mmCIF file of C-alpha atoms and ligand atoms in Angstrom:
data_model
loop_
_atom_site.group_PDB
_atom_site.id
_atom_site.type_symbol
_atom_site.label_atom_id
_atom_site.label_comp_id
_atom_site.label_asym_id
_atom_site.label_seq_id
_atom_site.Cartn_x
_atom_site.Cartn_y
_atom_site.Cartn_z
ATOM 1 C CA MET A 1 39.527 -80.009 244.488
ATOM 2 C CA LEU A 2 43.089 -79.933 243.146
ATOM 3 C CA ASP A 3 43.377 -76.202 243.808
ATOM 4 C CA PRO A 4 42.886 -76.281 247.590
ATOM 5 C CA SER A 5 42.316 -73.101 249.545
ATOM 6 C CA GLY A 6 42.133 -74.441 253.091
ATOM 7 C CA PRO A 7 43.742 -77.047 255.348
ATOM 8 C CA ALA A 8 41.037 -79.694 254.882
ATOM 9 C CA ALA A 9 41.111 -79.421 251.094
ATOM 10 C CA ARG A 10 44.912 -79.399 251.116
ATOM 11 C CA ASP A 11 44.983 -82.635 253.114
ATOM 12 C CA ILE A 12 42.517 -84.235 250.710
ATOM 13 C CA ALA A 13 44.491 -83.077 247.667
ATOM 14 C CA PHE A 14 47.674 -84.464 249.263
ATOM 15 C CA VAL A 15 46.094 -87.886 249.790
ATOM 16 C CA TRP A 16 44.625 -87.722 246.279
ATOM 17 C CA TRP A 17 48.037 -87.078 244.689
ATOM 18 C CA GLY A 18 49.570 -89.797 246.854
ATOM 19 C CA MET A 19 46.928 -92.258 245.726
ATOM 20 C CA LEU A 20 47.335 -91.263 242.083
ATOM 21 C CA THR A 21 51.097 -91.763 242.276
ATOM 22 C CA PHE A 22 50.883 -95.039 244.144
ATOM 23 C CA PHE A 23 48.159 -96.555 242.001
ATOM 24 C CA THR A 24 49.894 -95.435 238.816
ATOM 25 C CA LEU A 25 52.834 -97.450 240.089
ATOM 26 C CA VAL A 26 50.604 -100.450 240.845
ATOM 27 C CA PHE A 27 49.062 -100.122 237.404
ATOM 28 C CA GLY A 28 52.544 -100.024 235.864
ATOM 29 C CA VAL A 29 53.554 -103.206 237.709
ATOM 30 C CA VAL A 30 50.372 -105.007 236.642
ATOM 31 C CA VAL A 31 50.877 -104.004 233.013
ATOM 32 C CA ALA A 32 54.537 -105.050 233.166
ATOM 33 C CA LEU A 33 53.564 -108.492 234.561
ATOM 34 C CA TRP A 34 50.898 -108.845 231.922
ATOM 35 C CA LEU A 35 53.369 -108.069 229.140
ATOM 36 C CA ALA A 36 55.923 -110.403 230.701
ATOM 37 C CA ALA A 37 53.345 -113.181 230.640
ATOM 38 C CA PHE A 38 53.149 -112.812 226.873
ATOM 39 C CA ARG A 39 56.883 -112.782 226.391
ATOM 40 C CA ARG A 40 57.857 -115.783 228.433
ATOM 41 C CA HIS A 41 55.557 -118.151 226.751
ATOM 42 C CA GLU A 42 57.770 -121.204 226.838
ATOM 43 C CA HIS A 43 56.156 -124.436 227.840
ATOM 44 C CA ARG A 44 57.825 -125.760 230.883
ATOM 45 C CA GLU A 45 56.290 -128.676 232.677
ATOM 46 C CA ARG A 46 55.948 -127.940 236.386
ATOM 47 C CA SER A 47 55.310 -130.494 239.030
ATOM 48 C CA GLU A 48 52.056 -130.210 240.913
ATOM 49 C CA GLY A 49 53.919 -129.249 244.084
ATOM 50 C CA GLU A 50 55.741 -126.483 242.267
ATOM 51 C CA VAL A 51 52.483 -125.101 240.859
ATOM 52 C CA ARG A 52 50.893 -125.175 244.281
ATOM 53 C CA ARG A 53 53.862 -123.412 245.844
ATOM 54 C CA LEU A 54 53.870 -120.735 243.119
ATOM 55 C CA SER A 55 50.109 -120.188 243.416
ATOM 56 C CA ARG A 56 50.350 -119.848 247.168
ATOM 57 C CA ARG A 57 53.146 -117.325 246.807
ATOM 58 C CA TRP A 58 51.063 -115.191 244.413
ATOM 59 C CA ILE A 59 47.933 -115.426 246.524
ATOM 60 C CA ILE A 60 49.736 -114.483 249.725
ATOM 61 C CA GLY A 61 51.891 -111.816 248.112
ATOM 62 C CA GLY A 62 49.518 -110.300 245.574
ATOM 63 C CA GLY A 63 46.203 -111.083 247.204
ATOM 64 C CA LEU A 64 46.922 -110.429 250.870
ATOM 65 C CA LEU A 65 50.252 -108.717 251.480
ATOM 66 C CA LEU A 66 50.084 -106.091 248.732
ATOM 67 C CA PRO A 67 46.487 -104.974 249.415
ATOM 68 C CA GLY A 68 47.157 -105.118 253.170
ATOM 69 C CA VAL A 69 50.197 -102.847 252.898
ATOM 70 C CA THR A 70 48.332 -100.545 250.491
ATOM 71 C CA ILE A 71 45.374 -100.160 252.834
ATOM 72 C CA LEU A 72 47.722 -99.639 255.777
ATOM 73 C CA VAL A 73 49.582 -96.845 253.953
ATOM 74 C CA LEU A 74 46.263 -95.246 252.971
ATOM 75 C CA LEU A 75 45.085 -95.443 256.577
ATOM 76 C CA VAL A 76 48.276 -93.834 257.865
ATOM 77 C CA PHE A 77 47.686 -90.875 255.546
ATOM 78 C CA GLY A 78 43.896 -90.917 255.506
ATOM 79 C CA VAL A 79 42.927 -91.210 259.164
ATOM 80 C CA PRO A 80 44.697 -87.999 260.283
ATOM 81 C CA VAL A 81 43.106 -86.186 257.325
ATOM 82 C CA GLY A 82 39.631 -87.201 258.482
ATOM 83 C CA GLN A 83 40.622 -86.490 262.086
ATOM 84 C CA ARG A 84 41.488 -82.869 261.291
ATOM 85 C CA MET A 85 37.996 -82.282 259.891
ATOM 86 C CA LEU A 86 36.336 -83.446 263.121
ATOM 87 C CA THR A 87 34.800 -80.734 265.280
ATOM 88 C CA LEU A 88 37.008 -81.382 268.315
ATOM 89 C CA PRO A 89 37.743 -78.700 270.942
ATOM 90 C CA LEU A 90 40.364 -76.217 269.746
ATOM 91 C CA PRO A 91 43.707 -76.139 271.587
ATOM 92 C CA GLY A 92 43.089 -72.567 272.774
ATOM 93 C CA GLY A 93 39.724 -73.537 274.294
ATOM 94 C CA GLU A 94 37.663 -71.072 272.243
ATOM 95 C CA ASP A 95 34.692 -72.293 270.258
ATOM 96 C CA PRO A 96 34.786 -71.973 266.490
ATOM 97 C CA ARG A 97 31.904 -70.261 264.768
ATOM 98 C CA VAL A 98 29.053 -72.524 263.803
ATOM 99 C CA ILE A 99 27.167 -72.262 260.532
ATOM 100 C CA GLU A 100 24.202 -74.552 259.931
ATOM 101 C CA VAL A 101 23.524 -75.704 256.400
ATOM 102 C CA ILE A 102 20.348 -77.574 255.545
ATOM 103 C CA GLY A 103 19.850 -79.228 252.177
ATOM 104 C CA HIS A 104 16.475 -78.974 250.478
ATOM 105 C CA GLN A 105 15.163 -80.000 247.061
ATOM 106 C CA TRP A 106 16.890 -78.047 245.471
ATOM 107 C CA TRP A 107 18.388 -75.237 247.461
ATOM 108 C CA TRP A 108 20.512 -74.568 250.513
ATOM 109 C CA GLU A 109 19.323 -73.055 253.754
ATOM 110 C CA VAL A 110 22.155 -71.348 255.643
ATOM 111 C CA ARG A 111 21.691 -70.349 259.282
ATOM 112 C CA TYR A 112 23.952 -68.440 261.636
ATOM 113 C CA PRO A 113 22.864 -69.738 265.047
ATOM 114 C CA ASP A 114 25.246 -67.561 267.090
ATOM 115 C CA THR A 115 23.282 -64.482 266.115
ATOM 116 C CA GLY A 116 20.715 -64.923 268.871
ATOM 117 C CA ASP A 117 17.243 -63.418 268.622
ATOM 118 C CA GLY A 118 17.648 -61.902 265.203
ATOM 119 C CA GLU A 119 18.911 -65.206 263.838
ATOM 120 C CA VAL A 120 20.360 -64.670 260.413
ATOM 121 C CA VAL A 121 19.063 -67.016 257.745
ATOM 122 C CA THR A 122 19.948 -66.892 254.106
ATOM 123 C CA ALA A 123 19.804 -69.231 251.128
ATOM 124 C CA ASN A 124 22.149 -70.495 248.445
ATOM 125 C CA GLN A 125 24.933 -68.212 249.601
ATOM 126 C CA LEU A 126 27.304 -69.023 252.399
ATOM 127 C CA VAL A 127 29.432 -66.219 253.771
ATOM 128 C CA MET A 128 32.195 -67.196 256.159
ATOM 129 C CA PRO A 129 35.173 -65.549 257.848
ATOM 130 C CA VAL A 130 38.621 -66.208 256.436
ATOM 131 C CA GLY A 131 41.582 -67.589 258.391
ATOM 132 C CA GLU A 132 39.673 -69.283 261.197
ATOM 133 C CA PRO A 133 38.052 -72.699 261.532
ATOM 134 C CA VAL A 134 34.287 -72.831 261.012
ATOM 135 C CA ASP A 135 32.175 -75.763 262.184
ATOM 136 C CA PHE A 136 29.465 -76.664 259.718
ATOM 137 C CA HIS A 137 26.485 -78.494 261.163
ATOM 138 C CA VAL A 138 24.706 -80.024 258.209
ATOM 139 C CA SER A 139 21.378 -81.798 257.838
ATOM 140 C CA ALA A 140 18.555 -82.108 255.342
ATOM 141 C CA GLY A 141 14.904 -81.166 255.184
ATOM 142 C CA ASP A 142 13.648 -83.855 252.833
ATOM 143 C CA VAL A 143 16.007 -86.354 251.172
ATOM 144 C CA ILE A 144 19.734 -87.025 251.444
ATOM 145 C CA HIS A 145 21.998 -84.315 250.033
ATOM 146 C CA ALA A 146 25.748 -83.839 250.419
ATOM 147 C CA PHE A 147 27.681 -80.734 251.363
ATOM 148 C CA TRP A 148 30.753 -80.134 249.250
ATOM 149 C CA ILE A 149 32.927 -77.084 248.683
ATOM 150 C CA PRO A 150 35.718 -78.681 246.633
ATOM 151 C CA ARG A 151 38.330 -75.965 247.258
ATOM 152 C CA LEU A 152 37.684 -75.963 251.012
ATOM 153 C CA GLY A 153 36.969 -79.625 251.712
ATOM 154 C CA GLY A 154 34.195 -82.082 252.358
ATOM 155 C CA LYS A 155 32.105 -83.781 251.224
ATOM 156 C CA ILE A 156 29.778 -84.850 253.985
ATOM 157 C CA ASP A 157 26.296 -86.339 253.790
ATOM 158 C CA MET A 158 23.315 -84.208 254.798
ATOM 159 C CA LEU A 159 20.719 -86.507 256.316
ATOM 160 C CA PRO A 160 17.152 -85.744 257.391
ATOM 161 C CA GLY A 161 16.859 -85.979 261.182
ATOM 162 C CA ARG A 162 20.563 -86.085 261.871
ATOM 163 C CA VAL A 163 23.242 -83.430 262.225
ATOM 164 C CA ASN A 164 26.655 -84.162 260.737
ATOM 165 C CA ARG A 165 29.583 -81.927 261.527
ATOM 166 C CA ILE A 166 32.656 -80.908 259.613
ATOM 167 C CA ARG A 167 35.317 -78.284 260.274
ATOM 168 C CA LEU A 168 36.543 -76.269 257.312
ATOM 169 C CA GLN A 169 38.668 -73.195 256.965
ATOM 170 C CA ALA A 170 39.318 -70.780 254.106
ATOM 171 C CA ASP A 171 42.871 -69.498 253.964
ATOM 172 C CA GLN A 172 42.298 -66.527 251.689
ATOM 173 C CA PRO A 173 39.332 -64.325 250.863
ATOM 174 C CA GLY A 174 37.505 -65.302 247.735
ATOM 175 C CA VAL A 175 34.526 -66.930 246.145
ATOM 176 C CA PHE A 176 34.288 -70.694 246.012
ATOM 177 C CA GLY A 177 31.843 -72.994 244.333
ATOM 178 C CA GLY A 178 29.808 -75.446 246.349
ATOM 179 C CA GLN A 179 27.734 -78.253 244.924
ATOM 180 C CA CYS A 180 25.336 -80.850 246.223
ATOM 181 C CA ALA A 181 27.224 -84.111 245.889
ATOM 182 C CA GLU A 182 24.487 -86.681 246.389
ATOM 183 C CA PHE A 183 21.846 -87.296 243.761
ATOM 184 C CA CYS A 184 18.678 -85.846 245.254
ATOM 185 C CA GLY A 185 16.209 -85.601 242.388
ATOM 186 C CA THR A 186 15.735 -84.038 238.981
ATOM 187 C CA GLN A 187 17.367 -80.705 239.842
ATOM 188 C CA HIS A 188 20.337 -82.132 241.751
ATOM 189 C CA ALA A 189 22.701 -80.477 239.267
ATOM 190 C CA HIS A 190 21.053 -77.106 239.909
ATOM 191 C CA MET A 191 21.886 -77.201 243.582
ATOM 192 C CA LYS A 192 24.862 -74.912 243.664
ATOM 193 C CA LEU A 193 26.114 -72.993 246.638
ATOM 194 C CA TYR A 194 27.887 -69.666 246.315
ATOM 195 C CA VAL A 195 30.532 -69.529 249.044
ATOM 196 C CA GLU A 196 32.294 -66.313 249.920
ATOM 197 C CA ALA A 197 35.109 -66.049 252.450
ATOM 198 C CA MET A 198 35.869 -62.585 253.756
ATOM 199 C CA PRO A 199 38.053 -61.038 256.496
ATOM 200 C CA PRO A 200 36.447 -61.528 259.950
ATOM 201 C CA ALA A 201 35.695 -57.804 260.350
ATOM 202 C CA ASP A 202 33.848 -57.711 257.003
ATOM 203 C CA PHE A 203 32.064 -60.910 257.932
ATOM 204 C CA ASP A 204 30.858 -59.379 261.209
ATOM 205 C CA THR A 205 29.596 -56.346 259.290
ATOM 206 C CA TRP A 206 27.829 -58.615 256.802
ATOM 207 C CA LEU A 207 26.254 -60.572 259.652
ATOM 208 C CA SER A 208 25.124 -57.644 261.798
ATOM 209 C CA ALA A 209 23.554 -55.964 258.773
ATOM 210 C CA ARG A 210 21.246 -58.984 258.593
ATOM 211 C CA GLN A 211 20.291 -59.135 262.259
ATOM 212 C CA ALA A 212 17.709 -56.387 261.894
ATOM 213 C CA PRO A 213 14.300 -56.797 260.240
ATOM 214 C CA ALA A 214 14.611 -56.844 256.466
ATOM 215 C CA ASN A 215 15.126 -53.498 254.796
ATOM 216 C CA VAL A 216 11.687 -53.454 253.149
ATOM 217 C CA GLY A 217 11.405 -49.695 252.684
ATOM 218 C CA ASP A 218 8.141 -47.928 253.302
ATOM 219 C CA ASP A 219 7.605 -45.991 250.137
ATOM 220 C CA GLU A 220 4.276 -46.133 248.366
ATOM 221 C CA GLN A 221 5.621 -47.540 245.125
ATOM 222 C CA HIS A 222 6.061 -51.034 246.577
ATOM 223 C CA GLN A 223 2.585 -51.190 248.093
ATOM 224 C CA VAL A 224 1.227 -53.417 245.278
ATOM 225 C CA ALA A 225 4.210 -55.717 245.531
ATOM 226 C CA ARG A 226 3.936 -56.026 249.302
ATOM 227 C CA GLU A 227 0.265 -56.914 249.043
ATOM 228 C CA ALA A 228 0.984 -59.486 246.324
ATOM 229 C CA PHE A 229 3.730 -60.935 248.515
ATOM 230 C CA ALA A 230 1.413 -61.207 251.516
ATOM 231 C CA GLN A 231 -1.205 -62.941 249.398
ATOM 232 C CA HIS A 232 0.901 -65.285 247.237
ATOM 233 C CA CYS A 233 4.388 -65.707 248.732
ATOM 234 C CA ALA A 234 4.213 -65.240 252.500
ATOM 235 C CA GLN A 235 2.815 -68.750 253.081
ATOM 236 C CA CYS A 236 6.170 -70.237 252.036
ATOM 237 C CA HIS A 237 8.829 -67.531 252.304
ATOM 238 C CA ARG A 238 10.192 -65.629 255.257
ATOM 239 C CA VAL A 239 11.124 -61.981 255.062
ATOM 240 C CA ALA A 240 12.362 -60.932 258.488
ATOM 241 C CA GLY A 241 9.793 -58.644 260.079
ATOM 242 C CA VAL A 242 7.188 -59.357 257.383
ATOM 243 C CA SER A 243 6.496 -63.108 257.230
ATOM 244 C CA GLN A 244 7.701 -66.163 259.108
ATOM 245 C CA ALA A 245 7.170 -69.181 256.822
ATOM 246 C CA THR A 246 10.093 -71.526 256.257
ATOM 247 C CA VAL A 247 8.910 -73.778 253.424
ATOM 248 C CA GLY A 248 10.943 -72.060 250.717
ATOM 249 C CA PRO A 249 14.136 -70.006 250.826
ATOM 250 C CA ASP A 250 14.301 -67.089 253.264
ATOM 251 C CA LEU A 251 14.115 -63.894 251.196
ATOM 252 C CA SER A 252 15.150 -61.342 253.829
ATOM 253 C CA ASP A 253 18.315 -60.389 251.931
ATOM 254 C CA VAL A 254 17.482 -61.852 248.523
ATOM 255 C CA GLY A 255 18.450 -58.631 246.737
ATOM 256 C CA SER A 256 22.042 -59.012 247.927
ATOM 257 C CA ARG A 257 22.490 -62.542 246.614
ATOM 258 C CA PRO A 258 24.702 -63.273 243.652
ATOM 259 C CA THR A 259 22.484 -65.897 242.045
ATOM 260 C CA LEU A 260 18.886 -67.050 241.807
ATOM 261 C CA GLY A 261 17.485 -70.558 241.874
ATOM 262 C CA ALA A 262 20.630 -71.996 243.566
ATOM 263 C CA GLY A 263 22.919 -70.963 240.759
ATOM 264 C CA VAL A 264 20.498 -71.162 237.823
ATOM 265 C CA MET A 265 20.830 -67.495 236.895
ATOM 266 C CA ALA A 266 22.839 -64.457 237.920
ATOM 267 C CA MET A 267 21.178 -61.774 239.991
ATOM 268 C CA GLU A 268 20.837 -58.623 237.908
ATOM 269 C CA ASP A 269 18.196 -55.979 237.303
ATOM 270 C CA GLY A 270 14.912 -57.647 236.468
ATOM 271 C CA ALA A 271 16.195 -61.141 237.234
ATOM 272 C CA ILE A 272 13.708 -61.898 240.011
ATOM 273 C CA ALA A 273 10.705 -60.894 237.880
ATOM 274 C CA ARG A 274 12.006 -63.094 235.069
ATOM 275 C CA TRP A 275 12.539 -65.957 237.499
ATOM 276 C CA LEU A 276 9.008 -65.571 238.877
ATOM 277 C CA ALA A 277 7.549 -65.685 235.363
ATOM 278 C CA VAL A 278 9.456 -68.650 233.908
ATOM 279 C CA HIS A 279 11.088 -70.483 236.820
ATOM 280 C CA GLN A 280 9.551 -73.811 235.806
ATOM 281 C CA ARG A 281 11.243 -73.484 232.428
ATOM 282 C CA LEU A 282 14.551 -72.459 233.992
ATOM 283 C CA LYS A 283 14.475 -75.151 236.662
ATOM 284 C CA PRO A 284 11.833 -77.726 235.737
ATOM 285 C CA GLY A 285 10.296 -79.548 238.662
ATOM 286 C CA ASN A 286 11.320 -77.031 241.314
ATOM 287 C CA LEU A 287 8.839 -76.983 244.154
ATOM 288 C CA MET A 288 7.631 -73.393 243.768
ATOM 289 C CA PRO A 289 4.172 -73.343 242.184
ATOM 290 C CA VAL A 290 3.591 -71.378 238.991
ATOM 291 C CA HIS A 291 1.908 -68.085 239.816
ATOM 292 C CA ASP A 292 0.133 -67.526 236.521
ATOM 293 C CA GLN A 293 -2.735 -65.830 238.354
ATOM 294 C CA LEU A 294 -0.408 -62.840 238.672
ATOM 295 C CA ASP A 295 -0.115 -60.580 235.651
ATOM 296 C CA ALA A 296 3.227 -59.509 234.238
ATOM 297 C CA GLU A 297 3.029 -56.087 235.807
ATOM 298 C CA THR A 298 2.484 -57.455 239.301
ATOM 299 C CA LEU A 299 5.326 -59.945 238.833
ATOM 300 C CA GLU A 300 7.552 -57.076 237.808
ATOM 301 C CA ASP A 301 6.534 -55.019 240.852
ATOM 302 C CA LEU A 302 7.137 -58.045 243.038
ATOM 303 C CA GLY A 303 10.546 -58.654 241.482
ATOM 304 C CA ASN A 304 11.546 -55.010 241.796
ATOM 305 C CA TRP A 305 10.553 -54.930 245.445
ATOM 306 C CA LEU A 306 12.365 -58.191 246.258
ATOM 307 C CA GLU A 307 15.483 -56.791 244.603
ATOM 308 C CA THR A 308 15.455 -53.945 247.127
ATOM 309 C CA LEU A 309 15.691 -56.423 250.010
ATOM 310 C CA ASN A 310 19.344 -55.735 250.518
ATOM 311 C CA PRO A 311 20.716 -54.877 253.937
HETATM 312 CU CU1 CUA B 1 20.809 -81.994 246.794
HETATM 313 CU CU2 CUA B 1 21.814 -83.341 245.167
#
């Protein structure tokens, strides 16, 4: 959050430093007054009128004026910061790209609605173009989550049945961490989002590669895996061109993702098979049932096939 990489995050960091400075000052004044109260401990009789006048002065000054001025200063800096994250029309008249992010227990659904018929859907990874504003339309599928990419800005609540909007921009290409910022159940901490900002041309390539049916291959060696998928996975997971369910994460490009289980483990050879075998130990309480009716060999076939789903 203190290493901003976009205008929204920079604004927030600026306000944060301003607040830290100002409140350190306030703290210093309070401590100084407190110490002074110890030092000047002489007993001086004050008339009742004098006491009343002094009290009034402190109440008006310290209780009304000081907080009033403080809040006013914060508003002057804070309101424009919030304003710049609103999804207002751009000066040039063009529409920013829209990316939809939906929070689930405990993973992120990411949709690219501008991609038309072959709508691109992915999970737990958010790829965005660099150097241009992106409007995020966020909501939730079950309970309240919150969308937060500290180095880019946010956070904003993700509510079931309501779409909240926030405009963020990444100034340089790179990978940023995202994290659910609203307690949403036992695996709230394991609700990480891998955010990658890339040059617009690379982003378009990334996106168009995913607009086709998933690259499932047709060689014989994955036949067992594809049958196991149809029988045990297709009721919950979508693989473009193979299955349409939307209960769990879309797996159309799962082999290209950097992590598994919303950041629980890195994607590497054999990772998916391992995840399938022990996911309840890696992420206890996650909503995918244990598939102990499948033997280790089938799980391995399944994992190997899923790893090839890479556009
Ligand atoms: Cu989702 Cu916390």
